PDB file of C-alpha atoms in Angstrom:
ATOM      1  CA  GLN X 290     -36.695 104.236  41.838  1.00 60.00           C
ATOM      2  CA  GLN X 291     -36.453 104.894  38.137  1.00 71.00           C
ATOM      3  CA  GLN X 292     -34.079 102.389  36.585  1.00 90.00           C
ATOM      4  CA  VAL X 293     -33.353 104.379  33.426  1.00 95.00           C
ATOM      5  CA  LYS X 294     -33.050 108.174  33.578  1.00 97.00           C
ATOM      6  CA  GLN X 295     -33.533 110.038  30.317  1.00 97.00           C
ATOM      7  CA  SER X 296     -32.860 113.657  29.369  1.00 97.00           C
ATOM      8  CA  PRO X 297     -33.867 116.108  28.127  1.00 98.00           C
ATOM      9  CA  GLN X 298     -37.623 115.877  28.549  1.00 97.00           C
ATOM     10  CA  SER X 299     -38.142 117.852  25.340  1.00 98.00           C
ATOM     11  CA  LEU X 300     -35.927 119.010  22.515  1.00 97.00           C
ATOM     12  CA  ILE X 301     -36.338 121.429  19.618  1.00 98.00           C
ATOM     13  CA  VAL X 302     -33.876 121.108  16.735  1.00 98.00           C
ATOM     14  CA  GLN X 303     -33.588 122.892  13.433  1.00 98.00           C
ATOM     15  CA  LYS X 304     -33.976 120.836  10.279  1.00 98.00           C
ATOM     16  CA  GLY X 305     -30.566 119.459   9.331  1.00 98.00           C
ATOM     17  CA  GLY X 306     -29.233 119.721  12.873  1.00 98.00           C
ATOM     18  CA  ILE X 307     -28.120 117.006  15.283  1.00 98.00           C
ATOM     19  CA  SER X 308     -30.509 115.733  17.958  1.00 98.00           C
ATOM     20  CA  ILE X 309     -28.887 114.234  21.059  1.00 98.00           C
ATOM     21  CA  ILE X 310     -30.771 112.347  23.782  1.00 98.00           C
ATOM     22  CA  ASN X 311     -29.049 110.909  26.830  1.00 98.00           C
ATOM     23  CA  CYS X 312     -29.790 108.028  29.184  1.00 98.00           C
ATOM     24  CA  ALA X 313     -28.200 106.730  32.359  1.00 98.00           C
ATOM     25  CA  TYR X 314     -28.761 103.482  34.222  1.00 96.00           C
ATOM     26  CA  GLU X 315     -27.739 101.992  37.565  1.00 93.00           C
ATOM     27  CA  ASN X 316     -28.321  98.267  37.222  1.00 91.00           C
ATOM     28  CA  THR X 317     -25.052  96.654  36.117  1.00 90.00           C
ATOM     29  CA  ALA X 318     -26.992  93.555  35.075  1.00 88.00           C
ATOM     30  CA  PHE X 319     -28.428  95.454  32.124  1.00 91.00           C
ATOM     31  CA  ASP X 320     -26.833  94.281  28.883  1.00 89.00           C
ATOM     32  CA  TYR X 321     -29.255  95.238  26.131  1.00 91.00           C
ATOM     33  CA  PHE X 322     -30.052  98.884  25.335  1.00 94.00           C
ATOM     34  CA  PRO X 323     -32.647  99.681  22.665  1.00 95.00           C
ATOM     35  CA  TRP X 324     -34.154 102.988  21.607  1.00 97.00           C
ATOM     36  CA  TYR X 325     -37.829 103.158  20.674  1.00 97.00           C
ATOM     37  CA  GLN X 326     -39.645 105.818  18.652  1.00 98.00           C
ATOM     38  CA  GLN X 327     -43.311 106.611  19.266  1.00 97.00           C
ATOM     39  CA  PHE X 328     -45.649 108.753  17.178  1.00 97.00           C
ATOM     40  CA  PRO X 329     -48.900 110.079  18.686  1.00 94.00           C
ATOM     41  CA  GLY X 330     -51.583 107.414  18.858  1.00 93.00           C
ATOM     42  CA  LYS X 331     -49.175 104.637  17.941  1.00 95.00           C
ATOM     43  CA  GLY X 332     -47.218 102.075  19.887  1.00 96.00           C
ATOM     44  CA  PRO X 333     -43.446 102.400  20.313  1.00 97.00           C
ATOM     45  CA  ALA X 334     -41.326 100.942  17.495  1.00 96.00           C
ATOM     46  CA  LEU X 335     -37.725  99.766  17.741  1.00 95.00           C
ATOM     47  CA  LEU X 336     -35.294 102.228  16.221  1.00 96.00           C
ATOM     48  CA  ILE X 337     -31.847 100.885  17.050  1.00 96.00           C
ATOM     49  CA  ALA X 338     -30.260  98.788  19.808  1.00 94.00           C
ATOM     50  CA  ILE X 339     -26.803  98.122  21.238  1.00 94.00           C
ATOM     51  CA  ARG X 340     -25.125  95.556  23.477  1.00 91.00           C
ATOM     52  CA  PRO X 341     -22.243  96.573  25.773  1.00 88.00           C
ATOM     53  CA  ASP X 342     -19.541  94.762  23.810  1.00 90.00           C
ATOM     54  CA  VAL X 343     -19.348  97.745  21.420  1.00 92.00           C
ATOM     55  CA  SER X 344     -19.121 101.479  22.126  1.00 94.00           C
ATOM     56  CA  GLU X 345     -21.018 102.687  19.095  1.00 96.00           C
ATOM     57  CA  LYS X 346     -23.579 101.457  16.609  1.00 96.00           C
ATOM     58  CA  LYS X 347     -24.717 103.356  13.539  1.00 97.00           C
ATOM     59  CA  GLU X 348     -27.739 102.736  11.332  1.00 96.00           C
ATOM     60  CA  GLY X 349     -28.301 105.392   8.709  1.00 97.00           C
ATOM     61  CA  ARG X 350     -28.767 108.756  10.427  1.00 98.00           C
ATOM     62  CA  PHE X 351     -29.127 107.144  13.862  1.00 98.00           C
ATOM     63  CA  THR X 352     -26.168 106.382  16.138  1.00 97.00           C
ATOM     64  CA  ILE X 353     -26.019 104.955  19.663  1.00 97.00           C
ATOM     65  CA  SER X 354     -22.962 105.816  21.739  1.00 96.00           C
ATOM     66  CA  PHE X 355     -22.394 103.599  24.784  1.00 96.00           C
ATOM     67  CA  ASN X 356     -20.135 104.267  27.782  1.00 95.00           C
ATOM     68  CA  LYS X 357     -20.091 101.177  29.987  1.00 93.00           C
ATOM     69  CA  SER X 358     -17.917 102.636  32.763  1.00 94.00           C
ATOM     70  CA  ALA X 359     -20.171 105.672  33.111  1.00 95.00           C
ATOM     71  CA  LYS X 360     -23.324 103.583  32.661  1.00 95.00           C
ATOM     72  CA  GLN X 361     -24.588 105.994  30.061  1.00 97.00           C
ATOM     73  CA  PHE X 362     -25.754 105.762  26.480  1.00 97.00           C
ATOM     74  CA  SER X 363     -27.042 108.295  24.015  1.00 98.00           C
ATOM     75  CA  LEU X 364     -28.903 108.559  20.724  1.00 98.00           C
ATOM     76  CA  HIS X 365     -27.669 110.899  18.023  1.00 98.00           C
ATOM     77  CA  ILE X 366     -29.894 111.772  15.074  1.00 98.00           C
ATOM     78  CA  MET X 367     -27.881 113.353  12.284  1.00 98.00           C
ATOM     79  CA  ASP X 368     -29.448 115.646   9.670  1.00 98.00           C
ATOM     80  CA  SER X 369     -32.685 115.756  11.689  1.00 98.00           C
ATOM     81  CA  GLN X 370     -35.859 115.985   9.614  1.00 98.00           C
ATOM     82  CA  PRO X 371     -39.404 117.123  10.441  1.00 97.00           C
ATOM     83  CA  GLY X 372     -40.485 113.488  10.022  1.00 97.00           C
ATOM     84  CA  ASP X 373     -38.252 112.613  12.989  1.00 98.00           C
ATOM     85  CA  SER X 374     -40.559 114.610  15.263  1.00 98.00           C
ATOM     86  CA  ALA X 375     -41.750 112.018  17.778  1.00 98.00           C
ATOM     87  CA  THR X 376     -41.162 110.841  21.325  1.00 98.00           C
ATOM     88  CA  TYR X 377     -38.037 108.766  21.864  1.00 98.00           C
ATOM     89  CA  PHE X 378     -37.575 106.277  24.689  1.00 98.00           C
ATOM     90  CA  CYS X 379     -34.381 104.644  25.828  1.00 97.00           C
ATOM     91  CA  ALA X 380     -34.746 101.250  27.447  1.00 95.00           C
ATOM     92  CA  ALA X 381     -32.685  98.538  29.083  1.00 94.00           C
ATOM     93  CA  CYS X 382     -32.913  94.958  30.221  1.00 89.00           C
ATOM     94  CA  GLY X 383     -30.712  92.140  31.461  1.00 86.00           C
ATOM     95  CA  VAL X 384     -30.347  89.117  29.199  1.00 76.00           C
ATOM     96  CA  ALA X 385     -27.489  87.219  30.797  1.00 72.00           C
ATOM     97  CA  SER X 386     -28.961  87.732  34.267  1.00 68.00           C
ATOM     98  CA  GLY X 387     -32.153  85.959  33.348  1.00 65.00           C
ATOM     99  CA  ASN X 388     -34.144  88.243  31.130  1.00 65.00           C
ATOM    100  CA  THR X 389     -35.244  91.052  33.382  1.00 75.00           C
ATOM    101  CA  PRO X 390     -38.153  92.873  31.731  1.00 85.00           C
ATOM    102  CA  LEU X 391     -37.432  95.790  29.432  1.00 90.00           C
ATOM    103  CA  VAL X 392     -37.617  99.042  31.411  1.00 93.00           C
ATOM    104  CA  PHE X 393     -38.128 102.391  29.695  1.00 95.00           C
ATOM    105  CA  GLY X 394     -37.058 105.948  30.347  1.00 96.00           C
ATOM    106  CA  LYS X 395     -39.685 108.686  30.624  1.00 96.00           C
ATOM    107  CA  GLY X 396     -39.179 109.811  27.050  1.00 97.00           C
ATOM    108  CA  THR X 397     -37.952 112.815  25.093  1.00 98.00           C
ATOM    109  CA  ARG X 398     -40.340 114.726  22.882  1.00 98.00           C
ATOM    110  CA  LEU X 399     -38.394 115.828  19.813  1.00 98.00           C
ATOM    111  CA  SER X 400     -39.629 118.583  17.536  1.00 98.00           C
ATOM    112  CA  VAL X 401     -37.698 119.251  14.334  1.00 98.00           C
ATOM    113  CA  ILE X 402     -38.573 122.620  12.855  1.00 97.00           C
ATOM    114  CA  ALA X 403     -37.917 123.838   9.315  1.00 91.00           C
TER     115      ALA X 403
ATOM    116  CA  GLY T 136     -52.062  93.577   8.656  1.00 56.00           C
ATOM    117  CA  ALA T 137     -49.851  91.135  10.498  1.00 83.00           C
ATOM    118  CA  GLY T 138     -49.054  93.391  13.445  1.00 95.00           C
ATOM    119  CA  VAL T 139     -50.150  93.253  17.081  1.00 97.00           C
ATOM    120  CA  SER T 140     -53.835  94.047  17.361  1.00 98.00           C
ATOM    121  CA  GLN T 141     -55.463  95.465  20.491  1.00 98.00           C
ATOM    122  CA  SER T 142     -59.111  96.029  21.282  1.00 97.00           C
ATOM    123  CA  PRO T 143     -60.911  98.093  22.211  1.00 98.00           C
ATOM    124  CA  ARG T 144     -58.819 101.087  21.126  1.00 97.00           C
ATOM    125  CA  TYR T 145     -60.755 103.314  23.506  1.00 98.00           C
ATOM    126  CA  LYS T 146     -62.668 102.407  26.640  1.00 98.00           C
ATOM    127  CA  VAL T 147     -64.495 104.687  29.037  1.00 98.00           C
ATOM    128  CA  ALA T 148     -65.465 103.095  32.327  1.00 98.00           C
ATOM    129  CA  LYS T 149     -67.205 104.373  35.419  1.00 97.00           C
ATOM    130  CA  ARG T 150     -65.255 103.987  38.629  1.00 97.00           C
ATOM    131  CA  GLY T 151     -65.893 100.553  40.052  1.00 97.00           C
ATOM    132  CA  GLN T 152     -66.609  98.839  36.744  1.00 98.00           C
ATOM    133  CA  ASP T 153     -64.607  95.878  35.471  1.00 98.00           C
ATOM    134  CA  VAL T 154     -62.849  96.100  32.089  1.00 98.00           C
ATOM    135  CA  ALA T 155     -61.196  93.579  29.788  1.00 98.00           C
ATOM    136  CA  LEU T 156     -58.591  94.503  27.205  1.00 98.00           C
ATOM    137  CA  ARG T 157     -57.643  92.097  24.435  1.00 98.00           C
ATOM    138  CA  CYS T 158     -54.355  91.555  22.653  1.00 98.00           C
ATOM    139  CA  ASP T 159     -53.818  89.521  19.476  1.00 98.00           C
ATOM    140  CA  PRO T 160     -50.056  89.086  19.097  1.00 97.00           C
ATOM    141  CA  ILE T 161     -48.192  88.399  15.899  1.00 96.00           C
ATOM    142  CA  SER T 162     -48.744  84.773  14.959  1.00 95.00           C
ATOM    143  CA  GLY T 163     -46.066  82.463  16.285  1.00 92.00           C
ATOM    144  CA  HIS T 164     -44.583  84.967  18.741  1.00 94.00           C
ATOM    145  CA  VAL T 165     -43.590  83.201  21.925  1.00 93.00           C
ATOM    146  CA  SER T 166     -43.368  86.182  24.251  1.00 93.00           C
ATOM    147  CA  LEU T 167     -46.133  88.607  25.154  1.00 96.00           C
ATOM    148  CA  PHE T 168     -45.855  91.665  27.375  1.00 96.00           C
ATOM    149  CA  TRP T 169     -48.301  94.143  28.852  1.00 98.00           C
ATOM    150  CA  TYR T 170     -47.203  97.689  29.628  1.00 97.00           C
ATOM    151  CA  GLN T 171     -49.046 100.658  31.122  1.00 98.00           C
ATOM    152  CA  GLN T 172     -48.297 104.117  29.729  1.00 98.00           C
ATOM    153  CA  ALA T 173     -49.559 107.141  31.606  1.00 96.00           C
ATOM    154  CA  LEU T 174     -49.903 110.429  29.758  1.00 93.00           C
ATOM    155  CA  GLY T 175     -46.499 111.891  28.959  1.00 92.00           C
ATOM    156  CA  GLN T 176     -44.624 108.967  30.523  1.00 94.00           C
ATOM    157  CA  GLY T 177     -42.709 105.937  29.347  1.00 96.00           C
ATOM    158  CA  PRO T 178     -44.252 102.462  29.254  1.00 97.00           C
ATOM    159  CA  GLU T 179     -44.226 100.707  32.633  1.00 96.00           C
ATOM    160  CA  PHE T 180     -43.928  96.907  32.690  1.00 95.00           C
ATOM    161  CA  LEU T 181     -46.931  94.999  33.990  1.00 97.00           C
ATOM    162  CA  THR T 182     -46.539  91.322  33.116  1.00 96.00           C
ATOM    163  CA  TYR T 183     -44.868  88.827  30.780  1.00 94.00           C
ATOM    164  CA  PHE T 184     -45.969  85.545  29.236  1.00 95.00           C
ATOM    165  CA  GLN T 185     -43.875  82.910  27.543  1.00 93.00           C
ATOM    166  CA  ASN T 186     -46.415  80.895  25.582  1.00 95.00           C
ATOM    167  CA  GLU T 187     -49.239  80.300  28.078  1.00 96.00           C
ATOM    168  CA  ALA T 188     -47.053  80.599  31.174  1.00 95.00           C
ATOM    169  CA  GLN T 189     -47.097  83.878  33.078  1.00 96.00           C
ATOM    170  CA  LEU T 190     -43.440  84.099  34.056  1.00 93.00           C
ATOM    171  CA  ASP T 191     -43.394  87.574  35.554  1.00 92.00           C
ATOM    172  CA  LYS T 192     -46.240  89.578  37.026  1.00 94.00           C
ATOM    173  CA  SER T 193     -44.142  91.772  39.249  1.00 93.00           C
ATOM    174  CA  GLY T 194     -45.386  94.988  37.613  1.00 95.00           C
ATOM    175  CA  LEU T 195     -49.094  94.478  38.218  1.00 97.00           C
ATOM    176  CA  PRO T 196     -50.000  97.392  40.533  1.00 95.00           C
ATOM    177  CA  SER T 197     -52.613  95.588  42.619  1.00 95.00           C
ATOM    178  CA  ASP T 198     -54.643  92.422  42.879  1.00 96.00           C
ATOM    179  CA  ARG T 199     -57.334  94.175  40.830  1.00 98.00           C
ATOM    180  CA  PHE T 200     -55.181  93.535  37.764  1.00 98.00           C
ATOM    181  CA  PHE T 201     -55.209  90.086  36.203  1.00 97.00           C
ATOM    182  CA  ALA T 202     -53.816  88.810  32.899  1.00 98.00           C
ATOM    183  CA  GLU T 203     -54.134  85.537  31.082  1.00 98.00           C
ATOM    184  CA  ARG T 204     -53.010  83.864  27.876  1.00 97.00           C
ATOM    185  CA  PRO T 205     -54.679  80.463  28.129  1.00 96.00           C
ATOM    186  CA  GLU T 206     -53.686  79.016  24.748  1.00 94.00           C
ATOM    187  CA  GLY T 207     -50.412  80.828  24.284  1.00 93.00           C
ATOM    188  CA  SER T 208     -51.791  83.245  21.729  1.00 95.00           C
ATOM    189  CA  VAL T 209     -54.480  85.840  22.524  1.00 98.00           C
ATOM    190  CA  SER T 210     -54.106  87.566  25.882  1.00 98.00           C
ATOM    191  CA  THR T 211     -56.566  89.460  28.027  1.00 98.00           C
ATOM    192  CA  LEU T 212     -55.772  92.043  30.683  1.00 98.00           C
ATOM    193  CA  LYS T 213     -58.603  92.412  33.159  1.00 98.00           C
ATOM    194  CA  ILE T 214     -58.958  95.257  35.631  1.00 98.00           C
ATOM    195  CA  GLN T 215     -61.526  94.839  38.369  1.00 98.00           C
ATOM    196  CA  ARG T 216     -63.221  97.687  40.238  1.00 98.00           C
ATOM    197  CA  THR T 217     -61.491 100.343  38.139  1.00 98.00           C
ATOM    198  CA  GLN T 218     -60.144 103.452  39.821  1.00 97.00           C
ATOM    199  CA  GLN T 219     -59.308 106.853  38.331  1.00 97.00           C
ATOM    200  CA  GLU T 220     -55.585 106.149  38.674  1.00 96.00           C
ATOM    201  CA  ASP T 221     -56.020 103.230  36.266  1.00 98.00           C
ATOM    202  CA  SER T 222     -56.589 105.719  33.432  1.00 98.00           C
ATOM    203  CA  ALA T 223     -53.760 105.125  30.953  1.00 98.00           C
ATOM    204  CA  VAL T 224     -52.892 103.534  27.640  1.00 98.00           C
ATOM    205  CA  TYR T 225     -52.357  99.802  27.982  1.00 98.00           C
ATOM    206  CA  LEU T 226     -49.824  98.533  25.470  1.00 98.00           C
ATOM    207  CA  CYS T 227     -49.359  94.950  24.414  1.00 98.00           C
ATOM    208  CA  ALA T 228     -46.152  93.773  22.759  1.00 96.00           C
ATOM    209  CA  SER T 229     -45.042  90.447  21.344  1.00 95.00           C
ATOM    210  CA  SER T 230     -41.688  89.023  20.406  1.00 92.00           C
ATOM    211  CA  PRO T 231     -40.445  85.897  18.681  1.00 89.00           C
ATOM    212  CA  ALA T 232     -37.649  85.677  21.257  1.00 82.00           C
ATOM    213  CA  ARG T 233     -37.884  84.421  24.792  1.00 79.00           C
ATOM    214  CA  GLY T 234     -37.591  87.088  27.448  1.00 71.00           C
ATOM    215  CA  GLY T 235     -37.012  90.768  26.832  1.00 62.00           C
ATOM    216  CA  THR T 236     -34.299  90.385  24.235  1.00 67.00           C
ATOM    217  CA  GLY T 237     -34.743  91.305  20.644  1.00 74.00           C
ATOM    218  CA  GLU T 238     -37.336  93.555  19.179  1.00 85.00           C
ATOM    219  CA  LEU T 239     -40.669  94.046  20.890  1.00 92.00           C
ATOM    220  CA  PHE T 240     -43.531  94.644  18.459  1.00 95.00           C
ATOM    221  CA  PHE T 241     -46.100  96.905  20.074  1.00 97.00           C
ATOM    222  CA  GLY T 242     -49.761  97.325  19.319  1.00 97.00           C
ATOM    223  CA  GLU T 243     -51.364 100.761  19.182  1.00 97.00           C
ATOM    224  CA  GLY T 244     -52.684 100.376  22.692  1.00 97.00           C
ATOM    225  CA  SER T 245     -56.021 100.527  24.466  1.00 98.00           C
ATOM    226  CA  ARG T 246     -56.732 103.908  26.015  1.00 98.00           C
ATOM    227  CA  LEU T 247     -58.691 103.501  29.249  1.00 98.00           C
ATOM    228  CA  THR T 248     -60.422 106.470  30.835  1.00 98.00           C
ATOM    229  CA  VAL T 249     -62.012 105.929  34.236  1.00 98.00           C
ATOM    230  CA  LEU T 250     -64.561 108.560  35.233  1.00 96.00           C
TER     231      LEU T 250
END
């Protein structure tokens, strides 16, 4: 059973547009939700992360929105650029419950076209 | 550089051969993780070390997979009697924090192809 469900599988966005990727989870013990960015041939790199005590976190053009009651969180990329073209993974783990390992979604391949 | 280093970057093995994949974490990082990433999929957790102690190996798919970190630094993932379904990129990550909290720093991975 997949612990973190991510959608869409792929996304094409015009340069300057908004990219939105969604994730849903079931395990209520999860309390740490990072997003990772991966370029071809490279390992994933942390982009931004949120804990459930806030509903939104913004860093530059990247924003995480978190809905605890719905057990959903999303990544918004404002003013998307061709350099943002990569695969994005949402992830989750439980810290307070004893550090369950970080589990990843299946990824969203983003293509930003000029 | 001072990042996580993995070797070899590419490994081709014949079915039934044993392979060993090495991970050099960032110096001083307490936690070390191994993940398996199949083509077009997200990383799947294999095992976790805190210093030299293997605290979680629940993700290892079979007893053919073995990992060690004897001195709390370099780690080796060994796969015995490789099968075609073992073909994947094996990612190593380290973290200065205990457990899965905080940022994981990933290496570029070792791509294993089993023929």
